[in-house]
Amino acid sequence: MAITGLPRLERAAAGSTGDRVRDMLAEAILSGLLPEGAHLNADSLAKQLGTSHIPVREALRSLGADGWIDYRPHLGAYVRARTEHELADLFEARLETECRTMALAAERRTADQLADLDEILSRQATADDPVALARINAEFHIAVAACSQNELMAGFIRTLSMRARFYFSAVAPHRKEQSLRDHRAIVEALRRRDSTEAERIGRAHVTSTRLDVSRSLSRTSLSSPACESVDGRWS
């Protein structure tokens, strides 16, 4: 089965072919084009992307190292399933690191960074589909972390935000208004350089998001492996 909506690689694009394939497949996983449990076939993916199987295999190894896909003995590679255990770990890490980073962001943000956050909020207000909302949500949290001027913490939160996006798309539509209110309140706290309020709002926001995602995970049994295959076995 071909992946509907997966584009072919542009030969003139910047970056190595392996990196571009990895980024494209990661986006396909995050957007749901490659659903959890999907069985990945390197040769078929290479044909669809218009490239050789070597960069596809490199991309799959990289995605496996980063925890986006699982390898099963004698079967191959599968998109990793969402689980309640990973969700708990993810949001515990966010509470302990991201919210403190919001406090630093309030102390260190620049005027240009505030303008960037305002622009993200404008796009969030007009977005409708779950994929776009989840992408913009991750973009917002990454941008707030950048305001901390701490590259190590911002890099870690980028990783957490991309992983959270994998879960957030399931609840993005019904959380849109609440998320937008929370995000606006966070930006206003940053604007006032109120680090205590930024951290407080951040903790409440992350906690409520985690509860909604957990309910969605239980309701839809997202942790059950899917049976979908992408053109047969990966080898």
mmCIF file of C-alpha atoms in Angstrom:
data_model
loop_
_atom_site.group_PDB
_atom_site.id
_atom_site.type_symbol
_atom_site.label_atom_id
_atom_site.label_comp_id
_atom_site.label_asym_id
_atom_site.label_seq_id
_atom_site.Cartn_x
_atom_site.Cartn_y
_atom_site.Cartn_z
ATOM 1 C CA MET A 1 0.000 0.000 0.000
ATOM 2 C CA ALA A 2 1.463 3.363 -1.033
ATOM 3 C CA ILE A 3 1.428 6.264 1.411
ATOM 4 C CA THR A 4 -1.160 8.759 0.234
ATOM 5 C CA GLY A 5 0.210 12.302 0.289
ATOM 6 C CA LEU A 6 3.914 11.428 0.616
ATOM 7 C CA PRO A 7 5.800 13.642 -1.883
ATOM 8 C CA ARG A 8 8.817 12.706 -3.957
ATOM 9 C CA LEU A 9 12.179 14.131 -2.967
ATOM 10 C CA GLU A 10 13.361 17.281 -4.697
ATOM 11 C CA ARG A 11 16.801 16.517 -6.098
ATOM 12 C CA ALA A 12 18.016 20.103 -5.745
ATOM 13 C CA ALA A 13 16.957 20.494 -2.108
ATOM 14 C CA ALA A 14 19.571 21.273 0.529
ATOM 15 C CA GLY A 15 20.886 18.629 2.916
ATOM 16 C CA SER A 16 21.910 15.017 2.494
ATOM 17 C CA THR A 17 19.404 12.636 0.954
ATOM 18 C CA GLY A 18 19.359 10.516 4.107
ATOM 19 C CA ASP A 19 18.580 13.514 6.305
ATOM 20 C CA ARG A 20 15.831 14.695 3.974
ATOM 21 C CA VAL A 21 14.271 11.224 3.871
ATOM 22 C CA ARG A 22 14.424 11.061 7.664
ATOM 23 C CA ASP A 23 12.735 14.450 8.032
ATOM 24 C CA MET A 24 10.056 13.505 5.512
ATOM 25 C CA LEU A 25 9.288 10.175 7.208
ATOM 26 C CA ALA A 26 9.275 11.795 10.660
ATOM 27 C CA GLU A 27 6.743 14.345 9.418
ATOM 28 C CA ALA A 28 4.671 11.516 7.896
ATOM 29 C CA ILE A 29 4.603 9.783 11.295
ATOM 30 C CA LEU A 30 3.703 12.978 13.155
ATOM 31 C CA SER A 31 0.951 13.899 10.692
ATOM 32 C CA GLY A 32 -0.537 10.404 10.622
ATOM 33 C CA LEU A 33 0.334 9.630 6.996
ATOM 34 C CA LEU A 34 2.317 6.766 8.506
ATOM 35 C CA PRO A 35 0.006 5.499 11.273
ATOM 36 C CA GLU A 36 1.268 3.756 14.380
ATOM 37 C CA GLY A 37 1.902 0.086 13.737
ATOM 38 C CA ALA A 38 2.546 0.681 10.018
ATOM 39 C CA HIS A 39 4.978 -1.896 8.618
ATOM 40 C CA LEU A 40 7.724 -0.102 6.671
ATOM 41 C CA ASN A 41 9.274 -1.439 3.469
ATOM 42 C CA ALA A 42 12.514 0.354 2.600
ATOM 43 C CA ASP A 43 12.508 -0.567 -1.089
ATOM 44 C CA SER A 44 8.880 0.447 -1.597
ATOM 45 C CA LEU A 45 9.415 3.708 0.265
ATOM 46 C CA ALA A 46 12.476 4.410 -1.888
ATOM 47 C CA LYS A 47 10.454 3.862 -5.051
ATOM 48 C CA GLN A 48 7.680 6.164 -3.884
ATOM 49 C CA LEU A 49 10.131 8.873 -2.807
ATOM 50 C CA GLY A 50 12.116 8.600 -6.024
ATOM 51 C CA THR A 51 15.422 7.723 -4.384
ATOM 52 C CA SER A 52 17.592 4.667 -3.733
ATOM 53 C CA HIS A 53 17.014 2.272 -0.857
ATOM 54 C CA ILE A 54 20.286 3.274 0.878
ATOM 55 C CA PRO A 55 19.172 6.700 2.225
ATOM 56 C CA VAL A 56 15.811 5.189 3.192
ATOM 57 C CA ARG A 57 17.546 2.503 5.258
ATOM 58 C CA GLU A 58 19.751 5.185 6.836
ATOM 59 C CA ALA A 59 16.641 7.207 7.670
ATOM 60 C CA LEU A 60 14.905 4.197 9.209
ATOM 61 C CA ARG A 61 17.945 3.441 11.370
ATOM 62 C CA SER A 62 17.997 7.065 12.551
ATOM 63 C CA LEU A 63 14.269 7.011 13.315
ATOM 64 C CA GLY A 64 14.765 3.766 15.214
ATOM 65 C CA ALA A 65 17.577 5.279 17.293
ATOM 66 C CA ASP A 66 15.321 8.228 18.130
ATOM 67 C CA GLY A 67 12.445 5.981 19.179
ATOM 68 C CA TRP A 68 10.014 6.674 16.328
ATOM 69 C CA ILE A 69 10.016 3.127 14.983
ATOM 70 C CA ASP A 70 10.479 -0.351 16.450
ATOM 71 C CA TYR A 71 12.361 -3.265 14.917
ATOM 72 C CA ARG A 72 10.818 -6.704 15.314
ATOM 73 C CA PRO A 73 12.985 -9.810 14.834
ATOM 74 C CA HIS A 74 12.514 -11.393 11.391
ATOM 75 C CA LEU A 75 9.731 -8.908 10.587
ATOM 76 C CA GLY A 76 11.317 -5.489 10.147
ATOM 77 C CA ALA A 77 10.423 -1.919 11.075
ATOM 78 C CA TYR A 78 7.108 -0.616 12.375
ATOM 79 C CA VAL A 79 5.934 2.835 13.408
ATOM 80 C CA ARG A 80 6.000 2.869 17.192
ATOM 81 C CA ALA A 81 2.642 2.778 18.974
ATOM 82 C CA ARG A 82 1.489 5.390 21.463
ATOM 83 C CA THR A 83 1.496 4.076 25.033
ATOM 84 C CA GLU A 84 0.284 5.315 28.407
ATOM 85 C CA HIS A 85 3.725 4.595 29.886
ATOM 86 C CA GLU A 86 5.539 6.823 27.399
ATOM 87 C CA LEU A 87 2.865 9.489 27.835
ATOM 88 C CA ALA A 88 3.464 9.529 31.610
ATOM 89 C CA ASP A 89 7.241 9.768 31.137
ATOM 90 C CA LEU A 90 6.891 12.489 28.524
ATOM 91 C CA PHE A 91 4.671 14.788 30.550
ATOM 92 C CA GLU A 92 6.633 14.210 33.759
ATOM 93 C CA ALA A 93 9.733 15.380 31.889
ATOM 94 C CA ARG A 94 7.834 18.374 30.509
ATOM 95 C CA LEU A 95 6.632 19.408 33.976
ATOM 96 C CA GLU A 96 10.123 19.208 35.450
ATOM 97 C CA THR A 97 11.964 21.010 32.649
ATOM 98 C CA GLU A 98 9.696 22.985 30.339
ATOM 99 C CA CYS A 99 7.867 24.908 33.042
ATOM 100 C CA ARG A 100 11.124 26.029 34.655
ATOM 101 C CA THR A 101 12.318 27.054 31.212
ATOM 102 C CA MET A 102 9.212 29.240 30.862
ATOM 103 C CA ALA A 103 10.322 31.129 33.969
ATOM 104 C CA LEU A 104 13.742 31.714 32.417
ATOM 105 C CA ALA A 105 12.052 32.759 29.185
ATOM 106 C CA ALA A 106 10.151 35.486 31.034
ATOM 107 C CA GLU A 107 13.414 36.859 32.388
ATOM 108 C CA ARG A 108 15.424 36.646 29.154
ATOM 109 C CA ARG A 109 13.069 36.945 26.171
ATOM 110 C CA THR A 110 13.706 39.606 23.537
ATOM 111 C CA ALA A 111 11.228 41.882 21.777
ATOM 112 C CA ASP A 112 11.803 40.020 18.507
ATOM 113 C CA GLN A 113 11.035 36.707 20.195
ATOM 114 C CA LEU A 114 7.782 38.115 21.576
ATOM 115 C CA ALA A 115 6.856 39.205 18.057
ATOM 116 C CA ASP A 116 7.547 35.668 16.817
ATOM 117 C CA LEU A 117 5.287 34.244 19.538
ATOM 118 C CA ASP A 118 2.507 36.675 18.635
ATOM 119 C CA GLU A 119 2.742 35.514 15.015
ATOM 120 C CA ILE A 120 2.487 31.866 16.082
ATOM 121 C CA LEU A 121 -0.597 32.681 18.168
ATOM 122 C CA SER A 122 -2.220 34.331 15.148
ATOM 123 C CA ARG A 123 -1.724 31.167 13.102
ATOM 124 C CA GLN A 124 -2.988 28.998 15.947
ATOM 125 C CA ALA A 125 -6.178 31.075 16.141
ATOM 126 C CA THR A 126 -7.016 30.449 12.473
ATOM 127 C CA ALA A 127 -5.881 26.812 12.150
ATOM 128 C CA ASP A 128 -8.571 24.148 11.964
ATOM 129 C CA ASP A 129 -7.242 20.688 11.167
ATOM 130 C CA PRO A 130 -5.608 18.486 13.841
ATOM 131 C CA VAL A 131 -2.295 18.130 12.006
ATOM 132 C CA ALA A 132 -1.804 21.896 11.689
ATOM 133 C CA LEU A 133 -2.890 22.528 15.281
ATOM 134 C CA ALA A 134 -0.478 19.913 16.632
ATOM 135 C CA ARG A 135 2.356 21.311 14.504
ATOM 136 C CA ILE A 136 1.706 24.902 15.626
ATOM 137 C CA ASN A 137 1.399 23.781 19.251
ATOM 138 C CA ALA A 138 4.863 22.203 19.087
ATOM 139 C CA GLU A 139 6.214 25.294 17.327
ATOM 140 C CA PHE A 140 4.894 27.497 20.143
ATOM 141 C CA HIS A 141 6.502 25.473 22.921
ATOM 142 C CA ILE A 142 9.809 25.318 21.038
ATOM 143 C CA ALA A 143 9.734 29.094 20.515
ATOM 144 C CA VAL A 144 9.034 29.752 24.211
ATOM 145 C CA ALA A 145 11.957 27.519 25.168
ATOM 146 C CA ALA A 146 14.220 29.465 22.806
ATOM 147 C CA CYS A 147 13.381 32.605 24.813
ATOM 148 C CA SER A 148 15.280 31.091 27.754
ATOM 149 C CA GLN A 149 18.554 31.692 25.849
ATOM 150 C CA ASN A 150 19.688 28.278 27.130
ATOM 151 C CA GLU A 151 20.528 26.160 24.103
ATOM 152 C CA LEU A 152 20.782 22.871 26.002
ATOM 153 C CA MET A 153 17.375 23.243 27.621
ATOM 154 C CA ALA A 154 15.822 24.527 24.401
ATOM 155 C CA GLY A 155 17.198 21.535 22.502
ATOM 156 C CA PHE A 156 15.820 19.087 25.051
ATOM 157 C CA ILE A 157 12.410 20.763 24.969
ATOM 158 C CA ARG A 158 12.424 20.638 21.168
ATOM 159 C CA THR A 159 12.777 16.854 21.457
ATOM 160 C CA LEU A 160 9.991 16.671 24.057
ATOM 161 C CA SER A 161 7.719 18.907 21.978
ATOM 162 C CA MET A 162 8.116 16.789 18.856
ATOM 163 C CA ARG A 163 7.314 13.670 20.868
ATOM 164 C CA ALA A 164 4.336 15.417 22.460
ATOM 165 C CA ARG A 165 3.082 16.323 18.980
ATOM 166 C CA PHE A 166 2.790 12.574 18.290
ATOM 167 C CA TYR A 167 0.203 12.445 21.089
ATOM 168 C CA PHE A 168 -1.342 15.914 20.898
ATOM 169 C CA SER A 169 -2.919 15.548 17.445
ATOM 170 C CA ALA A 170 -5.544 13.225 18.952
ATOM 171 C CA VAL A 171 -6.916 16.006 21.175
ATOM 172 C CA ALA A 172 -5.898 19.120 19.214
ATOM 173 C CA PRO A 173 -9.355 20.070 17.834
ATOM 174 C CA HIS A 174 -11.274 20.034 21.119
ATOM 175 C CA ARG A 175 -8.363 21.615 23.040
ATOM 176 C CA LYS A 176 -7.892 24.447 20.541
ATOM 177 C CA GLU A 177 -9.620 27.208 22.528
ATOM 178 C CA GLN A 178 -8.151 26.186 25.893
ATOM 179 C CA SER A 179 -4.671 25.838 24.435
ATOM 180 C CA LEU A 180 -4.964 29.213 22.748
ATOM 181 C CA ARG A 181 -6.050 30.861 26.029
ATOM 182 C CA ASP A 182 -3.175 29.227 27.890
ATOM 183 C CA HIS A 183 -0.647 30.159 25.225
ATOM 184 C CA ARG A 184 -1.810 33.775 25.208
ATOM 185 C CA ALA A 185 -1.537 33.891 29.010
ATOM 186 C CA ILE A 186 1.998 32.495 28.842
ATOM 187 C CA VAL A 187 3.005 35.128 26.287
ATOM 188 C CA GLU A 188 1.505 37.904 28.422
ATOM 189 C CA ALA A 189 3.494 36.654 31.422
ATOM 190 C CA LEU A 190 6.626 36.707 29.270
ATOM 191 C CA ARG A 191 5.739 40.220 28.092
ATOM 192 C CA ARG A 192 5.522 41.399 31.725
ATOM 193 C CA ARG A 193 8.688 39.435 32.601
ATOM 194 C CA ASP A 194 6.665 37.670 35.297
ATOM 195 C CA SER A 195 8.631 34.448 35.723
ATOM 196 C CA THR A 196 6.498 33.121 38.596
ATOM 197 C CA GLU A 197 3.265 33.492 36.629
ATOM 198 C CA ALA A 198 4.808 32.043 33.466
ATOM 199 C CA GLU A 199 5.852 28.907 35.339
ATOM 200 C CA ARG A 200 2.485 28.623 37.123
ATOM 201 C CA ILE A 201 0.467 28.886 33.910
ATOM 202 C CA GLY A 202 2.865 26.511 32.192
ATOM 203 C CA ARG A 203 2.397 23.851 34.861
ATOM 204 C CA ALA A 204 -1.390 24.117 34.723
ATOM 205 C CA HIS A 205 -1.299 23.975 30.925
ATOM 206 C CA VAL A 206 0.957 20.922 30.710
ATOM 207 C CA THR A 207 -1.046 19.107 33.410
ATOM 208 C CA SER A 208 -4.423 19.672 31.749
ATOM 209 C CA THR A 209 -3.050 18.650 28.355
ATOM 210 C CA ARG A 210 -1.671 15.434 29.818
ATOM 211 C CA LEU A 211 -5.074 14.567 31.346
ATOM 212 C CA ASP A 212 -6.881 15.152 28.050
ATOM 213 C CA VAL A 213 -4.381 13.102 26.064
ATOM 214 C CA SER A 214 -4.548 10.287 28.628
ATOM 215 C CA ARG A 215 -8.347 10.175 28.354
ATOM 216 C CA SER A 216 -8.082 10.076 24.574
ATOM 217 C CA LEU A 217 -5.494 7.311 24.732
ATOM 218 C CA SER A 218 -7.747 5.183 26.945
ATOM 219 C CA ARG A 219 -10.898 5.941 24.943
ATOM 220 C CA THR A 220 -9.487 5.090 21.536
ATOM 221 C CA SER A 221 -7.133 2.277 22.627
ATOM 222 C CA LEU A 222 -4.271 3.981 20.836
ATOM 223 C CA SER A 223 -1.770 1.696 22.524
ATOM 224 C CA SER A 224 -3.059 -1.319 20.572
ATOM 225 C CA PRO A 225 -0.747 -2.123 17.619
ATOM 226 C CA ALA A 226 -2.186 -1.346 14.206
ATOM 227 C CA CYS A 227 -2.189 -3.969 11.488
ATOM 228 C CA GLU A 228 -1.472 -1.660 8.582
ATOM 229 C CA SER A 229 1.435 -2.360 6.245
ATOM 230 C CA VAL A 230 3.330 -0.135 3.869
ATOM 231 C CA ASP A 231 3.893 -2.378 0.861
ATOM 232 C CA GLY A 232 4.837 -5.560 2.638
ATOM 233 C CA ARG A 233 7.844 -6.454 4.721
ATOM 234 C CA TRP A 234 10.859 -4.275 5.300
ATOM 235 C CA SER A 235 14.124 -6.049 4.704
#
